[in-house]
Amino acid sequence: MRISKEAAAANKAHILQAASQLLLEKGLSGLGVSEVMQQAGLTHGGFYNHFESKDALAVAALGASFDGAVERVAKRAAQASTASDRKSVFRFYIDRYLSKGTRDAQNLQCPMAAVGTDVAQGSEGMKTAFAEGVKRYLLAFTNVIPGKANAARKRAEAITALSTMIGALTLARACAGTNDDLSDEILAAVREKLVRET
Amino acid sequence: MRISKEAAAANKAHILQAASQLLLEKGLSGLGVSEVMQQAGLTHGGFYNHFESKDALAVAALGASFDGAVERVAKRAAQASTASDRKSVFRFYIDRYLSKGTRDAQNLQCPMAAVGTDVAQGSEGMKTAFAEGVKRYLLAFTNVIPGKANAARKRAEAITALSTMIGALTLARACAGTNDDLSDEILAAVREKLVRET
DNA sequence: TGTACATCAGTGAACGCGCGTTCACTGATGTAC
DNA sequence: TGTACATCAGTGAACGCGCGTTCACTGATGTAC
């Protein structure tokens, strides 16, 4: 049966949201059309009324994931007006990103740590969406880097801090459950280092 | 037709080697039984004479990948006897790991950057093999960390340096081909930082 | 404003393909005498 | 050492399953008059 334009648009939004969440939870290979549609409260057949292919969905979901991540950092950055504010915001961010809670969370919320490896051999569209997301994320993340360095230096610091956080979370997640001591050690060492450098 | 024990053992070694290479090239989801067997010069049917399942193969291949990586670091570490040796060895290692050549290489040689994301939702065996590999790699990598810090501090530095390298390579690989400027920038910024801290 | 028809979002069965896995079969190797 | 038989690595067809995708159909929505 036909459905109102608004209802259809809402359904598409639900599909995208479900896909984004599933992408963050299970990675690119865990993103299934049927599961997404089911989680959106629909049957799989109607999927192609909204997206051209599964890859198109994955690209859109990745973009949406970055939207959320960028928005969250930007919100934090907006809270920090003074230099000391920026320092505490940055530390808070580090502490939270490299916490056991983040590591053990189902919904990772960080697309870079969730699908970073997969994207490398993904479609062209996926790589473009990823690169665009990283670019946007870096712009926002640079604004929470504390200190009085110039813009170029701050950007470099944002890049290195981001790399370190993503690498650490990736290692910590992969080791969790089977070697929690090592996983905890990784999180603690990297957290300590990033905070110390602040 | 039956085959001599030595020939069978050699075939198993070929299978494992092909699987290890494929795992490094294409990640966990790119590891197919048929392709592995074909690359080992065999037909897929005989696979189960050597491995219990595809997962068992993946676990063994991941272990073998770590064997190679650990061996390479250990060899480097063995070359450095003086403090200044360690410094140059470490810098050489960083420069090479974060080079465009490594980024663009088909055969990544670094299991952590190749399958890090996938392992998080892989089988229990995969996670165990990964954690064991990281543990071994860290022991070897700690020996190339320069400076006169004590053992605990050096280990912490090894962990942070490794996290940074893996994160940077993951980001750089994912962005390569679609935003080479960004990819290059990431590699350069992280390389510069790690060398500067040496 | 009301009526008649076209449109199209959603449904659920079905298709095609690839992948992991199984199986009957082959014939050289390994072993028992 | 030679012979007879059992073993088992390798082969290639086949199975079963899941997944992305297609399709005929439904019926409420949107539109034309």
Tab-separated table of C-alpha atoms (C1' of nucleotides) in Angstrom:
chain	number	residue	atom	x	y	z
A	1	MET	CA	0.000	0.000	0.000
A	2	ARG	CA	1.123	3.486	-0.743
A	3	ILE	CA	2.192	5.682	2.144
A	4	SER	CA	2.322	9.434	2.650
A	5	LYS	CA	5.452	11.271	1.629
A	6	GLU	CA	6.177	12.213	5.201
A	7	ALA	CA	5.812	8.631	6.376
A	8	ALA	CA	8.098	7.446	3.601
A	9	ALA	CA	10.706	10.039	4.489
A	10	ALA	CA	10.471	9.016	8.124
A	11	ASN	CA	10.959	5.394	7.142
A	12	LYS	CA	14.041	6.291	5.158
A	13	ALA	CA	15.384	8.123	8.176
A	14	HIS	CA	14.723	5.073	10.329
A	15	ILE	CA	16.532	2.856	7.855
A	16	LEU	CA	19.514	5.171	7.812
A	17	GLN	CA	19.602	5.387	11.565
A	18	ALA	CA	19.399	1.627	11.987
A	19	ALA	CA	22.124	1.167	9.386
A	20	SER	CA	24.364	3.683	11.060
A	21	GLN	CA	23.987	2.001	14.412
A	22	LEU	CA	24.557	-1.447	12.962
A	23	LEU	CA	27.634	-0.201	11.127
A	24	LEU	CA	29.101	1.123	14.357
A	25	GLU	CA	28.237	-2.054	16.210
A	26	LYS	CA	29.295	-4.736	13.801
A	27	GLY	CA	31.393	-3.100	11.155
A	28	LEU	CA	30.943	-3.128	7.416
A	29	SER	CA	30.667	-6.889	7.064
A	30	GLY	CA	28.023	-6.964	9.781
A	31	LEU	CA	25.756	-4.571	7.920
A	32	GLY	CA	22.943	-6.636	6.399
A	33	VAL	CA	20.037	-5.275	4.412
A	34	SER	CA	17.500	-7.584	6.000
A	35	GLU	CA	18.629	-6.846	9.533
A	36	VAL	CA	18.619	-3.116	8.902
A	37	MET	CA	15.118	-3.187	7.480
A	38	GLN	CA	13.871	-5.362	10.309
A	39	GLN	CA	15.376	-3.018	12.863
A	40	ALA	CA	13.646	-0.159	11.080
A	41	GLY	CA	10.353	-2.010	11.413
A	42	LEU	CA	9.999	-2.826	7.713
A	43	THR	CA	10.408	-5.806	5.440
A	44	HIS	CA	13.494	-6.158	3.287
A	45	GLY	CA	11.712	-5.919	-0.050
A	46	GLY	CA	11.091	-2.210	0.193
A	47	PHE	CA	14.704	-1.377	0.749
A	48	TYR	CA	15.341	-0.455	-2.869
A	49	ASN	CA	12.669	2.190	-2.780
A	50	HIS	CA	15.076	4.206	-0.651
A	51	PHE	CA	18.591	3.178	-1.602
A	52	GLU	CA	20.119	2.089	-4.837
A	53	SER	CA	22.206	-0.670	-3.300
A	54	LYS	CA	23.652	-1.940	-0.078
A	55	ASP	CA	26.821	-0.034	-0.801
A	56	ALA	CA	24.868	3.204	-1.161
A	57	LEU	CA	23.331	2.496	2.218
A	58	ALA	CA	26.726	1.820	3.757
A	59	VAL	CA	28.083	5.067	2.337
A	60	ALA	CA	25.135	7.029	3.698
A	61	ALA	CA	25.377	5.271	7.062
A	62	LEU	CA	29.065	6.042	7.317
A	63	GLY	CA	28.364	9.682	6.571
A	64	ALA	CA	25.644	9.742	9.214
A	65	SER	CA	28.000	8.163	11.730
A	66	PHE	CA	30.543	10.869	11.092
A	67	ASP	CA	27.824	13.487	11.373
A	68	GLY	CA	27.117	12.305	14.874
A	69	ALA	CA	30.760	12.083	15.879
A	70	VAL	CA	31.613	15.501	14.484
A	71	GLU	CA	28.590	17.051	16.119
A	72	ARG	CA	29.560	15.655	19.499
A	73	VAL	CA	33.092	17.048	19.316
A	74	ALA	CA	31.878	20.392	18.038
A	75	LYS	CA	29.492	20.617	20.960
A	76	ARG	CA	32.333	19.993	23.377
A	77	ALA	CA	34.523	22.536	21.639
A	78	ALA	CA	31.751	25.111	21.856
A	79	GLN	CA	31.694	24.703	25.627
A	80	ALA	CA	35.335	25.719	25.968
A	81	SER	CA	35.968	29.430	25.760
A	82	THR	CA	39.122	29.847	27.839
A	83	ALA	CA	42.435	28.018	27.499
A	84	SER	CA	41.872	26.180	30.750
A	85	ASP	CA	38.442	25.142	29.544
A	86	ARG	CA	39.964	23.632	26.455
A	87	LYS	CA	42.424	21.691	28.527
A	88	SER	CA	39.756	20.145	30.716
A	89	VAL	CA	37.506	19.442	27.751
A	90	PHE	CA	40.357	17.702	25.966
A	91	ARG	CA	41.211	15.634	29.022
A	92	PHE	CA	37.615	14.711	29.533
A	93	TYR	CA	37.391	13.635	25.943
A	94	ILE	CA	40.508	11.470	26.192
A	95	ASP	CA	39.393	9.892	29.435
A	96	ARG	CA	36.070	9.020	28.000
A	97	TYR	CA	37.276	7.788	24.636
A	98	LEU	CA	39.868	5.513	26.197
A	99	SER	CA	37.645	4.224	28.977
A	100	LYS	CA	36.631	0.641	29.518
A	101	GLY	CA	33.065	1.754	29.038
A	102	THR	CA	33.755	2.939	25.505
A	103	ARG	CA	35.750	-0.174	24.761
A	104	ASP	CA	33.028	-2.521	25.933
A	105	ALA	CA	30.133	-0.532	24.507
A	106	GLN	CA	28.069	-2.184	21.802
A	107	ASN	CA	27.499	1.063	20.039
A	108	LEU	CA	30.981	2.362	19.448
A	109	GLN	CA	30.005	5.812	18.191
A	110	CYS	CA	33.408	6.264	16.581
A	111	PRO	CA	33.258	5.335	12.906
A	112	MET	CA	37.008	5.509	12.521
A	113	ALA	CA	37.658	2.834	15.110
A	114	ALA	CA	34.626	0.834	14.002
A	115	VAL	CA	35.289	0.464	10.299
A	116	GLY	CA	38.769	1.882	9.731
A	117	THR	CA	40.266	-1.393	8.619
A	118	ASP	CA	37.330	-2.414	6.444
A	119	VAL	CA	37.215	0.809	4.492
A	120	ALA	CA	40.694	0.274	3.097
A	121	GLN	CA	39.347	-2.441	0.794
A	122	GLY	CA	35.845	-1.076	0.524
A	123	SER	CA	34.227	0.652	-2.415
A	124	GLU	CA	35.348	3.976	-3.789
A	125	GLY	CA	32.295	5.601	-2.273
A	126	MET	CA	33.137	4.239	1.149
A	127	LYS	CA	36.658	5.567	0.996
A	128	THR	CA	35.449	8.968	-0.124
A	129	ALA	CA	32.879	9.139	2.659
A	130	PHE	CA	35.494	8.065	5.154
A	131	ALA	CA	38.077	10.592	4.024
A	132	GLU	CA	35.457	13.320	4.041
A	133	GLY	CA	34.467	12.297	7.546
A	134	VAL	CA	38.029	12.302	8.822
A	135	LYS	CA	38.518	15.715	7.302
A	136	ARG	CA	35.461	17.103	9.055
A	137	TYR	CA	36.299	15.391	12.300
A	138	LEU	CA	39.801	16.811	12.313
A	139	LEU	CA	38.507	20.340	11.817
A	140	ALA	CA	36.267	19.968	14.843
A	141	PHE	CA	38.795	18.069	16.928
A	142	THR	CA	41.485	20.700	16.353
A	143	ASN	CA	39.297	23.128	18.268
A	144	VAL	CA	39.599	21.140	21.465
A	145	ILE	CA	43.390	20.858	21.306
A	146	PRO	CA	44.720	22.889	24.230
A	147	GLY	CA	47.848	25.037	24.333
A	148	LYS	CA	48.919	28.157	22.525
A	149	ALA	CA	50.479	26.605	19.457
A	150	ASN	CA	49.642	28.062	16.061
A	151	ALA	CA	46.955	26.587	13.843
A	152	ALA	CA	49.243	24.322	11.835
A	153	ARG	CA	50.798	22.916	14.963
A	154	LYS	CA	47.442	22.339	16.556
A	155	ARG	CA	46.258	20.509	13.502
A	156	ALA	CA	49.300	18.264	13.621
A	157	GLU	CA	48.607	17.590	17.270
A	158	ALA	CA	45.005	16.775	16.492
A	159	ILE	CA	46.140	14.281	13.868
A	160	THR	CA	48.596	12.540	16.146
A	161	ALA	CA	46.235	12.477	19.106
A	162	LEU	CA	43.460	11.085	16.938
A	163	SER	CA	45.722	8.421	15.461
A	164	THR	CA	46.868	7.405	18.905
A	165	MET	CA	43.339	7.176	20.253
A	166	ILE	CA	42.053	5.153	17.343
A	167	GLY	CA	44.982	2.771	17.390
A	168	ALA	CA	44.721	2.264	21.122
A	169	LEU	CA	40.987	1.656	21.046
A	170	THR	CA	41.377	-0.783	18.165
A	171	LEU	CA	43.999	-2.782	20.022
A	172	ALA	CA	42.146	-2.608	23.310
A	173	ARG	CA	38.893	-3.785	21.740
A	174	ALA	CA	40.527	-6.652	19.908
A	175	CYS	CA	42.223	-7.892	23.074
A	176	ALA	CA	39.277	-7.380	25.395
A	177	GLY	CA	37.573	-10.487	26.686
A	178	THR	CA	40.547	-12.703	26.094
A	179	ASN	CA	43.317	-10.691	27.708
A	180	ASP	CA	41.743	-7.954	29.752
A	181	ASP	CA	44.969	-7.146	31.544
A	182	LEU	CA	46.671	-6.278	28.289
A	183	SER	CA	43.641	-4.391	27.062
A	184	ASP	CA	43.460	-2.338	30.242
A	185	GLU	CA	47.182	-1.721	30.133
A	186	ILE	CA	46.951	-0.322	26.624
A	187	LEU	CA	44.114	2.029	27.526
A	188	ALA	CA	45.866	3.221	30.676
A	189	ALA	CA	49.249	3.795	29.048
A	190	VAL	CA	47.827	5.802	26.178
A	191	ARG	CA	45.480	7.777	28.392
A	192	GLU	CA	48.330	8.646	30.713
A	193	LYS	CA	50.503	9.761	27.835
A	194	LEU	CA	47.906	11.941	26.156
A	195	VAL	CA	46.942	13.587	29.413
A	196	ARG	CA	50.573	14.117	30.359
A	197	GLU	CA	51.272	15.919	27.103
A	198	THR	CA	48.398	18.300	27.650
B	1	MET	CA	45.738	-40.145	-4.671
B	2	ARG	CA	47.642	-40.448	-1.456
B	3	ILE	CA	50.741	-38.352	-1.005
B	4	SER	CA	53.855	-38.701	1.088
B	5	LYS	CA	53.820	-37.297	4.591
B	6	GLU	CA	56.459	-34.751	3.681
B	7	ALA	CA	54.496	-33.568	0.648
B	8	ALA	CA	51.347	-33.275	2.738
B	9	ALA	CA	53.163	-31.268	5.393
B	10	ALA	CA	54.586	-29.009	2.680
B	11	ASN	CA	51.092	-28.504	1.276
B	12	LYS	CA	49.782	-27.537	4.676
B	13	ALA	CA	52.616	-25.043	4.986
B	14	HIS	CA	51.708	-23.621	1.577
B	15	ILE	CA	48.077	-23.291	2.607
B	16	LEU	CA	49.042	-21.514	5.790
B	17	GLN	CA	51.378	-19.185	3.978
B	18	ALA	CA	48.799	-18.322	1.333
B	19	ALA	CA	46.197	-17.731	4.025
B	20	SER	CA	48.508	-15.501	5.984
B	21	GLN	CA	49.276	-13.398	2.945
B	22	LEU	CA	45.632	-13.157	1.953
B	23	LEU	CA	44.695	-12.177	5.484
B	24	LEU	CA	47.210	-9.351	5.423
B	25	GLU	CA	46.087	-8.239	1.990
B	26	LYS	CA	42.334	-8.388	2.274
B	27	GLY	CA	41.506	-8.721	5.928
B	28	LEU	CA	39.409	-11.345	7.622
B	29	SER	CA	36.384	-11.009	5.354
B	30	GLY	CA	38.620	-11.362	2.303
B	31	LEU	CA	39.958	-14.713	3.422
B	32	GLY	CA	38.241	-17.389	1.333
B	33	VAL	CA	38.894	-21.101	1.521
B	34	SER	CA	38.722	-21.593	-2.231
B	35	GLU	CA	41.073	-18.725	-2.984
B	36	VAL	CA	43.562	-19.853	-0.382
B	37	MET	CA	43.608	-23.390	-1.733
B	38	GLN	CA	43.919	-22.171	-5.283
B	39	GLN	CA	46.832	-19.957	-4.327
B	40	ALA	CA	48.437	-22.929	-2.642
B	41	GLY	CA	48.106	-24.880	-5.885
B	42	LEU	CA	45.398	-27.227	-4.627
B	43	THR	CA	41.671	-27.735	-4.997
B	44	HIS	CA	39.322	-26.603	-2.276
B	45	GLY	CA	38.020	-30.053	-1.393
B	46	GLY	CA	41.148	-31.137	0.383
B	47	PHE	CA	41.170	-28.202	2.719
B	48	TYR	CA	39.585	-30.115	5.579
B	49	ASN	CA	42.365	-32.635	5.569
B	50	HIS	CA	44.513	-29.891	7.075
B	51	PHE	CA	42.229	-27.570	9.029
B	52	GLU	CA	39.110	-28.180	10.989
B	53	SER	CA	37.338	-25.083	9.718
B	54	LYS	CA	37.866	-21.757	8.063
B	55	ASP	CA	38.064	-20.151	11.465
B	56	ALA	CA	40.847	-22.518	12.498
B	57	LEU	CA	42.710	-21.472	9.354
B	58	ALA	CA	42.186	-17.799	10.121
B	59	VAL	CA	43.470	-18.271	13.648
B	60	ALA	CA	46.554	-20.095	12.405
B	61	ALA	CA	47.119	-17.502	9.678
B	62	LEU	CA	46.872	-14.668	12.165
B	63	GLY	CA	49.411	-16.394	14.379
B	64	ALA	CA	51.736	-16.863	11.430
B	65	SER	CA	51.359	-13.204	10.481
B	66	PHE	CA	52.372	-12.185	13.970
B	67	ASP	CA	55.277	-14.625	13.829
B	68	GLY	CA	56.629	-12.767	10.830
B	69	ALA	CA	56.052	-9.336	12.284
B	70	VAL	CA	57.619	-10.198	15.623
B	71	GLU	CA	60.570	-11.822	13.935
B	72	ARG	CA	61.228	-8.728	11.860
B	73	VAL	CA	61.223	-6.419	14.868
B	74	ALA	CA	63.345	-8.798	16.884
B	75	LYS	CA	65.891	-8.864	14.086
B	76	ARG	CA	66.048	-5.084	14.064
B	77	ALA	CA	66.379	-4.982	17.825
B	78	ALA	CA	69.245	-7.451	17.671
B	79	GLN	CA	71.148	-5.109	15.381
B	80	ALA	CA	71.118	-2.312	17.954
B	81	SER	CA	73.655	-2.693	20.710
B	82	THR	CA	74.344	0.915	21.707
B	83	ALA	CA	71.852	3.584	22.706
B	84	SER	CA	72.514	5.519	19.526
B	85	ASP	CA	71.943	2.351	17.531
B	86	ARG	CA	68.546	1.910	19.121
B	87	LYS	CA	67.635	5.446	18.272
B	88	SER	CA	68.460	5.072	14.613
B	89	VAL	CA	66.822	1.672	14.421
B	90	PHE	CA	63.659	3.092	15.967
B	91	ARG	CA	63.630	6.032	13.590
B	92	PHE	CA	64.198	3.791	10.637
B	93	TYR	CA	61.332	1.617	11.766
B	94	ILE	CA	58.983	4.576	12.123
B	95	ASP	CA	59.963	6.030	8.786
B	96	ARG	CA	59.348	2.778	7.051
B	97	TYR	CA	56.127	1.876	8.810
B	98	LEU	CA	54.595	5.258	8.100
B	99	SER	CA	55.831	5.521	4.533
B	100	LYS	CA	53.673	5.791	1.465
B	101	GLY	CA	55.212	2.538	0.322
B	102	THR	CA	53.861	0.683	3.319
B	103	ARG	CA	50.519	2.364	3.002
B	104	ASP	CA	50.121	1.464	-0.668
B	105	ALA	CA	51.580	-2.022	-0.386
B	106	GLN	CA	49.267	-4.904	-1.165
B	107	ASN	CA	50.889	-7.076	1.429
B	108	LEU	CA	50.642	-5.030	4.565
B	109	GLN	CA	52.796	-7.249	6.783
B	110	CYS	CA	51.290	-5.691	9.908
B	111	PRO	CA	48.475	-7.892	11.194
B	112	MET	CA	47.376	-5.287	13.708
B	113	ALA	CA	46.654	-2.681	11.078
B	114	ALA	CA	45.281	-5.281	8.672
B	115	VAL	CA	42.668	-6.978	10.811
B	116	GLY	CA	42.481	-4.930	14.007
B	117	THR	CA	38.919	-3.826	13.454
B	118	ASP	CA	37.657	-7.203	12.271
B	119	VAL	CA	39.016	-9.125	15.222
B	120	ALA	CA	36.847	-7.210	17.693
B	121	GLN	CA	33.797	-9.099	16.456
B	122	GLY	CA	35.621	-12.215	15.385
B	123	SER	CA	35.653	-15.604	17.068
B	124	GLU	CA	37.091	-16.239	20.500
B	125	GLY	CA	40.042	-17.966	18.878
B	126	MET	CA	40.782	-14.950	16.730
B	127	LYS	CA	40.766	-12.625	19.687
B	128	THR	CA	43.046	-14.909	21.645
B	129	ALA	CA	45.488	-15.218	18.770
B	130	PHE	CA	45.421	-11.467	18.313
B	131	ALA	CA	46.003	-10.683	21.973
B	132	GLU	CA	48.802	-13.224	22.098
B	133	GLY	CA	50.343	-11.643	19.025
B	134	VAL	CA	50.136	-8.132	20.432
B	135	LYS	CA	51.737	-9.373	23.616
B	136	ARG	CA	54.628	-10.905	21.737
B	137	TYR	CA	54.992	-7.934	19.455
B	138	LEU	CA	55.154	-5.535	22.371
B	139	LEU	CA	57.909	-7.523	24.030
B	140	ALA	CA	59.997	-7.315	20.885
B	141	PHE	CA	59.078	-3.729	20.095
B	142	THR	CA	60.014	-2.544	23.573
B	143	ASN	CA	63.591	-3.524	22.777
B	144	VAL	CA	63.865	-0.939	20.024
B	145	ILE	CA	62.524	1.903	22.159
B	146	PRO	CA	65.417	4.324	22.621
B	147	GLY	CA	66.250	6.359	25.720
B	148	LYS	CA	67.341	5.446	29.217
B	149	ALA	CA	63.921	5.073	30.808
B	150	ASN	CA	63.290	2.063	33.019
B	151	ALA	CA	61.595	-1.056	31.724
B	152	ALA	CA	58.068	-0.080	32.739
B	153	ARG	CA	58.396	3.297	31.108
B	154	LYS	CA	59.798	1.820	27.945
B	155	ARG	CA	56.939	-0.607	27.756
B	156	ALA	CA	54.462	2.242	28.117
B	157	GLU	CA	56.278	4.091	25.357
B	158	ALA	CA	56.170	1.012	23.164
B	159	ILE	CA	52.427	0.766	23.697
B	160	THR	CA	51.765	4.390	22.843
B	161	ALA	CA	54.083	4.414	19.855
B	162	LEU	CA	52.495	1.235	18.538
B	163	SER	CA	48.978	2.586	19.009
B	164	THR	CA	49.911	5.780	17.229
B	165	MET	CA	51.464	3.949	14.302
B	166	ILE	CA	48.564	1.580	13.868
B	167	GLY	CA	45.984	4.336	14.095
B	168	ALA	CA	47.845	6.521	11.647
B	169	LEU	CA	48.340	3.732	9.144
B	170	THR	CA	44.689	2.753	9.412
B	171	LEU	CA	43.528	6.298	8.731
B	172	ALA	CA	46.082	6.855	5.997
B	173	ARG	CA	45.130	3.641	4.225
B	174	ALA	CA	41.436	4.343	4.398
B	175	CYS	CA	41.873	7.821	2.928
B	176	ALA	CA	44.419	6.875	0.284
B	177	GLY	CA	43.250	6.995	-3.293
B	178	THR	CA	40.401	9.339	-2.597
B	179	ASN	CA	42.145	12.049	-0.596
B	180	ASP	CA	45.866	11.556	-0.950
B	181	ASP	CA	46.665	14.963	0.488
B	182	LEU	CA	44.964	14.102	3.751
B	183	SER	CA	46.505	10.654	3.776
B	184	ASP	CA	49.977	12.064	3.244
B	185	GLU	CA	49.399	14.704	5.861
B	186	ILE	CA	48.484	12.106	8.447
B	187	LEU	CA	51.556	10.030	7.743
B	188	ALA	CA	53.849	13.059	7.824
B	189	ALA	CA	52.430	14.540	11.019
B	190	VAL	CA	52.679	11.292	12.934
B	191	ARG	CA	56.108	10.465	11.583
B	192	GLU	CA	57.367	13.880	12.571
B	193	LYS	CA	55.941	13.572	16.059
B	194	LEU	CA	57.327	10.115	16.761
B	195	VAL	CA	60.760	11.055	15.484
B	196	ARG	CA	60.740	14.305	17.434
B	197	GLU	CA	60.022	12.475	20.659
B	198	THR	CA	62.907	10.128	20.153
C	1	DT	C1'	-15.239	19.983	-3.445
C	2	DG	C1'	-15.851	15.494	-5.432
C	3	DT	C1'	-14.618	11.631	-8.438
C	4	DA	C1'	-11.491	8.460	-11.262
C	5	DC	C1'	-7.240	7.079	-12.168
C	6	DA	C1'	-2.217	6.808	-11.817
C	7	DT	C1'	1.469	6.428	-8.714
C	8	DC	C1'	4.411	4.269	-5.654
C	9	DA	C1'	5.927	2.610	-0.631
C	10	DG	C1'	5.549	-1.578	1.329
C	11	DT	C1'	5.037	-6.854	1.223
C	12	DG	C1'	6.782	-11.379	0.854
C	13	DA	C1'	8.074	-14.950	-2.301
C	14	DA	C1'	11.710	-16.049	-5.314
C	15	DC	C1'	16.159	-15.836	-7.793
C	16	DG	C1'	21.177	-16.113	-8.292
C	17	DC	C1'	25.384	-16.241	-6.520
C	18	DG	C1'	29.254	-17.166	-3.472
C	19	DC	C1'	30.887	-19.391	0.318
C	20	DG	C1'	31.856	-22.948	3.844
C	21	DT	C1'	31.337	-27.639	4.114
C	22	DT	C1'	30.452	-32.566	2.832
C	23	DC	C1'	31.025	-36.670	0.198
C	24	DA	C1'	32.051	-40.526	-2.989
C	25	DC	C1'	35.878	-41.656	-5.366
C	26	DT	C1'	40.939	-42.243	-6.824
C	27	DG	C1'	45.329	-44.125	-6.443
C	28	DA	C1'	49.936	-43.639	-4.471
C	29	DT	C1'	51.848	-44.206	0.144
C	30	DG	C1'	52.515	-46.611	4.304
C	31	DT	C1'	52.224	-50.950	6.770
C	32	DA	C1'	51.643	-55.758	8.094
C	33	DC	C1'	53.027	-60.188	7.144
D	1	DT	C1'	63.054	-57.927	0.408
D	2	DG	C1'	58.633	-58.770	-1.620
D	3	DT	C1'	53.620	-58.888	-1.634
D	4	DA	C1'	48.717	-57.589	-0.262
D	5	DC	C1'	45.967	-54.610	1.859
D	6	DA	C1'	44.593	-50.512	4.444
D	7	DT	C1'	45.136	-45.702	4.775
D	8	DC	C1'	44.486	-41.156	3.561
D	9	DA	C1'	45.744	-36.593	0.746
D	10	DG	C1'	43.785	-34.826	-3.085
D	11	DT	C1'	39.824	-34.210	-6.546
D	12	DG	C1'	35.664	-32.194	-8.121
D	13	DA	C1'	30.743	-32.416	-7.853
D	14	DA	C1'	27.189	-31.271	-4.786
D	15	DC	C1'	24.706	-29.448	-0.713
D	16	DG	C1'	22.852	-25.844	2.309
D	17	DC	C1'	22.690	-21.517	3.763
D	18	DG	C1'	22.726	-16.514	3.837
D	19	DC	C1'	22.810	-12.499	1.413
D	20	DG	C1'	21.893	-8.876	-2.075
D	21	DT	C1'	18.610	-8.157	-5.397
D	22	DT	C1'	14.319	-8.605	-8.244
D	23	DC	C1'	9.471	-8.934	-9.013
D	24	DA	C1'	4.390	-9.321	-9.105
D	25	DC	C1'	1.100	-7.635	-6.274
D	26	DT	C1'	-1.549	-4.533	-2.900
D	27	DG	C1'	-3.956	-0.564	-1.699
D	28	DA	C1'	-3.643	4.051	0.269
D	29	DT	C1'	-1.901	8.436	-1.412
D	30	DG	C1'	-1.475	11.976	-4.692
D	31	DT	C1'	-3.242	14.145	-8.819
D	32	DA	C1'	-5.968	15.481	-12.818
D	33	DC	C1'	-10.274	16.858	-14.275
